[in-house]
mmCIF file of C-alpha atoms in Angstrom:
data_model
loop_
_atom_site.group_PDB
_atom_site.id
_atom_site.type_symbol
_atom_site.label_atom_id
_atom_site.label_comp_id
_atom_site.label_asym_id
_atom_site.label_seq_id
_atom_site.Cartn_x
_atom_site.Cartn_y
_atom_site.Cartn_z
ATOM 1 C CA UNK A 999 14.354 -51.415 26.657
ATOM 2 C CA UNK A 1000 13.349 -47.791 27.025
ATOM 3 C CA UNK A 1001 11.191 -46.893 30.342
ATOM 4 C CA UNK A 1002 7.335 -45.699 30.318
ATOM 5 C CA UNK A 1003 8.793 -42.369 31.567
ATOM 6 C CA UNK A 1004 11.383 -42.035 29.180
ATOM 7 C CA UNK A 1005 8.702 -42.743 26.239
ATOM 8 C CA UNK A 1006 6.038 -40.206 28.160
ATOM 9 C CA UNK A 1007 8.953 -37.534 28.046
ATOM 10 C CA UNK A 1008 9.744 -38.174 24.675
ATOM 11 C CA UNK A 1009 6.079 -37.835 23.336
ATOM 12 C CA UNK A 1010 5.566 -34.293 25.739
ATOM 13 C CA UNK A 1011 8.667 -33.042 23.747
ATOM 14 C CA UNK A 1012 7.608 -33.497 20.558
ATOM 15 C CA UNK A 1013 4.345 -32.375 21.278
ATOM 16 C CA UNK A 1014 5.953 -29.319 22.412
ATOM 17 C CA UNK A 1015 8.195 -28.851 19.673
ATOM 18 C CA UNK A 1016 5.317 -29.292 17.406
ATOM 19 C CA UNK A 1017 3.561 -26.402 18.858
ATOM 20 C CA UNK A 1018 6.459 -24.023 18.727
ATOM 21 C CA UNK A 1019 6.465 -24.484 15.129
ATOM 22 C CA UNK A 1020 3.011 -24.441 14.878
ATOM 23 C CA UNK A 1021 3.158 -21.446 16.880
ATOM 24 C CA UNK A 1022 5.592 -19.517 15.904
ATOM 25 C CA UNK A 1023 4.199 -18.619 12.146
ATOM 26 C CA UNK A 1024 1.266 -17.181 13.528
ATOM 27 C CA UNK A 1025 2.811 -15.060 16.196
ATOM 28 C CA UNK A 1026 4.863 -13.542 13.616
ATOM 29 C CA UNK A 1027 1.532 -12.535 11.302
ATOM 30 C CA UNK A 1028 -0.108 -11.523 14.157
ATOM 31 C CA UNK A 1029 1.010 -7.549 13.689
ATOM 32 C CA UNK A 1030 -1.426 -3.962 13.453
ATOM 33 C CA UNK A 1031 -0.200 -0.796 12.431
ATOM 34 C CA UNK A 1032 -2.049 2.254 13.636
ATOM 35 C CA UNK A 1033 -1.329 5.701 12.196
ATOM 36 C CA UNK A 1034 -0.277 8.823 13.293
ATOM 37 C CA UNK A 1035 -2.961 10.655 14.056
ATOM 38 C CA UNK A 1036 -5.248 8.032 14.919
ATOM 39 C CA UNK A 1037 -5.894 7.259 19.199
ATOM 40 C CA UNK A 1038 -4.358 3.906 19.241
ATOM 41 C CA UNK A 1039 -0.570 5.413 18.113
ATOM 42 C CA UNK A 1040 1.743 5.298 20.334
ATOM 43 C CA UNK A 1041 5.167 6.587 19.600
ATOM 44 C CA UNK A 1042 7.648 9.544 18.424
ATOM 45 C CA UNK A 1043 5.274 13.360 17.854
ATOM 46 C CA UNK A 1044 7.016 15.619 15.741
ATOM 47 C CA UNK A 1045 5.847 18.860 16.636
ATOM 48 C CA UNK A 1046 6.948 21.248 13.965
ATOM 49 C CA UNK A 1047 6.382 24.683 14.437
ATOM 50 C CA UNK A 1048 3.059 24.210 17.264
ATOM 51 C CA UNK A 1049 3.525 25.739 20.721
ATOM 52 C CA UNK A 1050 5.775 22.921 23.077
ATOM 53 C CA UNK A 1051 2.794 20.493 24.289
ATOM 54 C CA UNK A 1052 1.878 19.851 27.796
ATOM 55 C CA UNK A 1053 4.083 17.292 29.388
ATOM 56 C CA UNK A 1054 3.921 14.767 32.121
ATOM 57 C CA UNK A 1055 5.684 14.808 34.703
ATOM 58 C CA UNK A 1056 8.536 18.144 35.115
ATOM 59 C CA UNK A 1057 11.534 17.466 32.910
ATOM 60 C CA UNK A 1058 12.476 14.883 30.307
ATOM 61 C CA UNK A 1059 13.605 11.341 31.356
ATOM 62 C CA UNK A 1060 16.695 9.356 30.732
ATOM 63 C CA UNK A 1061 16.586 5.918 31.117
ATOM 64 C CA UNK A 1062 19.874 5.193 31.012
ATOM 65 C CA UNK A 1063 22.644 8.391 30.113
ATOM 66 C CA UNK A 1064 24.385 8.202 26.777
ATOM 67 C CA UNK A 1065 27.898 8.382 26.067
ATOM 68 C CA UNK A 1066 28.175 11.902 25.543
ATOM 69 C CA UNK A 1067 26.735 12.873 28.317
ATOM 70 C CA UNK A 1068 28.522 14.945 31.404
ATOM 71 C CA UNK A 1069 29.462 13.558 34.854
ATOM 72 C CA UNK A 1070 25.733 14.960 35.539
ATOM 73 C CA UNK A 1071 23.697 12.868 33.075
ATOM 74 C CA UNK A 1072 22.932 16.379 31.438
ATOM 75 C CA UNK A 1073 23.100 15.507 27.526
ATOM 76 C CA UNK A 1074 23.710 17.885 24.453
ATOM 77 C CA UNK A 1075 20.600 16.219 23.023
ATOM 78 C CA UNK A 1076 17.882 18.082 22.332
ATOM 79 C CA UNK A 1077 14.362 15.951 24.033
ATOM 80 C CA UNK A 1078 12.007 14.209 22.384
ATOM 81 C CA UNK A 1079 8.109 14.157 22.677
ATOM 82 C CA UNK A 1080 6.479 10.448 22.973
ATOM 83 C CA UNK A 1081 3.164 9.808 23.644
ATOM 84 C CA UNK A 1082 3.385 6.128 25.274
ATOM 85 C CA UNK A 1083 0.714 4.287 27.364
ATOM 86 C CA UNK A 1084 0.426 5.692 31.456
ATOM 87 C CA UNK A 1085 2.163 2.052 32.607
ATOM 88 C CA UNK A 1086 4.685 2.712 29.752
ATOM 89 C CA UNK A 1087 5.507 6.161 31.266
ATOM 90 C CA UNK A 1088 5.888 4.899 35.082
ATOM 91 C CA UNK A 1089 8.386 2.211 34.305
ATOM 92 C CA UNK A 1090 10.212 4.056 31.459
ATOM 93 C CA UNK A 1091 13.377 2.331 31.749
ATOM 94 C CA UNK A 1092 11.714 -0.914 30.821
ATOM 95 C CA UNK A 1093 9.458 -0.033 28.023
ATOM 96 C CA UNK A 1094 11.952 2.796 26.434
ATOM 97 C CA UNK A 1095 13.497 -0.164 24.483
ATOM 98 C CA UNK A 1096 10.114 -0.076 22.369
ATOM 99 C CA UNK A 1097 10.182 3.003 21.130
ATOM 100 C CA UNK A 1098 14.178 3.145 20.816
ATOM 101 C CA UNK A 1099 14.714 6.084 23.001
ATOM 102 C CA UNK A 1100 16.677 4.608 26.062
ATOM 103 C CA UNK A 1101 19.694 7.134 25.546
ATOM 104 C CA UNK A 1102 17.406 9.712 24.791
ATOM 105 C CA UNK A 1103 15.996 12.959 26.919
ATOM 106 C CA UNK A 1104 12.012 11.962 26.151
ATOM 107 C CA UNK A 1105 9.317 14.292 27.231
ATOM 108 C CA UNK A 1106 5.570 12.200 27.558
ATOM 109 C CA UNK A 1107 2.951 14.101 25.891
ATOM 110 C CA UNK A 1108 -0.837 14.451 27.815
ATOM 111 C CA UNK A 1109 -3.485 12.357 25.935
ATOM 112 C CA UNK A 1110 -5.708 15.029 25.859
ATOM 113 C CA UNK A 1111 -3.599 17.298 23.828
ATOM 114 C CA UNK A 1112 -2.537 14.517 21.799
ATOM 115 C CA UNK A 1113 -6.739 13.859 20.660
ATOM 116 C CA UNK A 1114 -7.756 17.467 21.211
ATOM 117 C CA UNK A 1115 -4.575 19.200 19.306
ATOM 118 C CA UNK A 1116 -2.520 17.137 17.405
ATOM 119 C CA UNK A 1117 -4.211 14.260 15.961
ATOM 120 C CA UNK A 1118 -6.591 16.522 13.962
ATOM 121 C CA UNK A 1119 -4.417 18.618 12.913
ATOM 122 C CA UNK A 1120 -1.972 15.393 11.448
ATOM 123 C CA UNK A 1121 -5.992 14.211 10.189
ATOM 124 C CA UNK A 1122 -6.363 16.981 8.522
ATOM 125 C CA UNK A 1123 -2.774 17.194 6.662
ATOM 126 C CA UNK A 1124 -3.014 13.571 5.502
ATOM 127 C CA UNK A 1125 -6.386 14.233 4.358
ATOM 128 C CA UNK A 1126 -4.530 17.835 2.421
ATOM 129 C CA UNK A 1127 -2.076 15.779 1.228
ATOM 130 C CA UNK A 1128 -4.038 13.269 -0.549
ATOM 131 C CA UNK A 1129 -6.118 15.607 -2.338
ATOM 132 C CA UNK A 1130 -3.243 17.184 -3.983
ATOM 133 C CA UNK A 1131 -2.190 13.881 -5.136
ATOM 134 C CA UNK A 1132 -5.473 13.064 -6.393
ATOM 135 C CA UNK A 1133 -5.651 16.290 -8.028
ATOM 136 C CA UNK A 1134 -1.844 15.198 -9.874
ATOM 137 C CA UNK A 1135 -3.302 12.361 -10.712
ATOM 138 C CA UNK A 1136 -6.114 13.804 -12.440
ATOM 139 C CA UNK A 1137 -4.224 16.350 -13.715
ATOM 140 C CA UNK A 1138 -1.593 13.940 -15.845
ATOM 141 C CA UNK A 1139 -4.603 11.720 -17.357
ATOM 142 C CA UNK A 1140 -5.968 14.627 -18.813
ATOM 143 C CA UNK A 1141 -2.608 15.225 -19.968
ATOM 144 C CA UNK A 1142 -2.242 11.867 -21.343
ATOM 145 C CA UNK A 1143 -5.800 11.616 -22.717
ATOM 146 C CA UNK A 1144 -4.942 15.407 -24.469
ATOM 147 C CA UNK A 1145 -2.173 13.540 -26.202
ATOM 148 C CA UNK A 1146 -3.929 10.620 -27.373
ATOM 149 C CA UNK A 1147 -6.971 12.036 -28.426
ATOM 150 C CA UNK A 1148 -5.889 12.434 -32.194
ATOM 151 C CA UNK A 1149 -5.072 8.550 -31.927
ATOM 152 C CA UNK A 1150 -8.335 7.413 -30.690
ATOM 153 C CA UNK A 1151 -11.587 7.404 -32.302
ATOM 154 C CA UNK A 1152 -14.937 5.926 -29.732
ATOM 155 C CA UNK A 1153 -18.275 5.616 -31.192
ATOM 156 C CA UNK A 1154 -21.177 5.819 -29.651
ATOM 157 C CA UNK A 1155 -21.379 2.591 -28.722
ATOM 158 C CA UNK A 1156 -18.103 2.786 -27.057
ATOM 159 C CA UNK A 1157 -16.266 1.035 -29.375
ATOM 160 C CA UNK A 1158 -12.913 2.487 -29.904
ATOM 161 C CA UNK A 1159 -10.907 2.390 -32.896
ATOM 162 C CA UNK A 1160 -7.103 3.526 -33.354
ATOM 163 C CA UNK A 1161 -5.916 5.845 -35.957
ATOM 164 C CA UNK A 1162 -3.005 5.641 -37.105
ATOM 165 C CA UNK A 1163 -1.302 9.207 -38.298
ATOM 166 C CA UNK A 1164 1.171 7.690 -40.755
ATOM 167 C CA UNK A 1165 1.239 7.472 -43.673
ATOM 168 C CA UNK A 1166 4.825 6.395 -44.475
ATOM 169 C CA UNK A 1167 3.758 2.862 -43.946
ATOM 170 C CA UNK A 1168 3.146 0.401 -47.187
ATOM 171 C CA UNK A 1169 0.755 -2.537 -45.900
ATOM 172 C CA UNK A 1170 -0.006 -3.692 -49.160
ATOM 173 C CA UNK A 1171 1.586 -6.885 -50.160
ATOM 174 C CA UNK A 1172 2.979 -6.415 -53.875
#
């Protein structure tokens, strides 16, 4: 005969179980992607040809040396700039798993020149960027409507009507 404990156990496990699975579905859905460019990114800056940004702190940080590195932790590496959240930044060697630069010299960007400096300049590229490839866009449907307008004919009701250009063709049935 199983014990009231035993059979309270039991039911708290499966309850638990349950959960997990319950759980565990929407904990994986549960996921936001913020742009670059936008103030809620955090991650990797690529510069490009602007003026080196003002850092935190003195020098880059290593959380843990790479291989390569000499008996002085000094790396052949060239840094990195991250901007990362101020608790991120103080305890570097436990967040630098995030961002996948553990082995890596990383230099912390300043939030202000991050909003003031680089975010609308990256605003302004996107926004560059997709009106060229709007402009394509447009650009190849007038191409395409140049080639089919022989084919086409549209009243003024806006009825259209395909023409066919040949004339090779015997529909006739005897």
């Amino acid at each position: 005969m199983i014990s009231r404990s035993s059979r309270l156990l039991h039911a708290a496990l499966v309850v638990v179980c349950g959960a997990g699975i319950v759980y565990a579905p929407v904990q994986a859905q549960t996921s936001l992607t913020v742009p670059l460019g936008q103030s809620g990114y955090f991650g990797r800056i690529s510069i490009g040809n602007l003026a080196p940004p003002p850092v935190l702190g003195y020098g880059p940080v290593i959380a843990r040396p790479p291989l390569g590195s000499d008996r002085w932790g000094q790396s052949a590496i060239a840094p990195i700039y991250l901007r990362v959240p101020p608790q991120q930044a103080r305890d570097w060697g436990r967040y630098c798993g995030l961002y996948q630069a553990c082995t890596v010299p990383v230099l912390f960007v300043q939030d202000a020149w991050y909003r003031d400096t680089y975010a609308p300049r990256v605003r302004a590229a996107q926004a560059r960027q997709a009106r060229q490839l709007r402009r394509a866009e447009e650009a190849r449907d007038r191409w395409r409507a140049s080639r089919q307008a022989g084919k086409r004919l549209v009243t003024p009701d806006g009825r259209v009507y395909v023409l066919d250009k040949r004339r090779d063709r015997d529909d006739d049935d005897d």
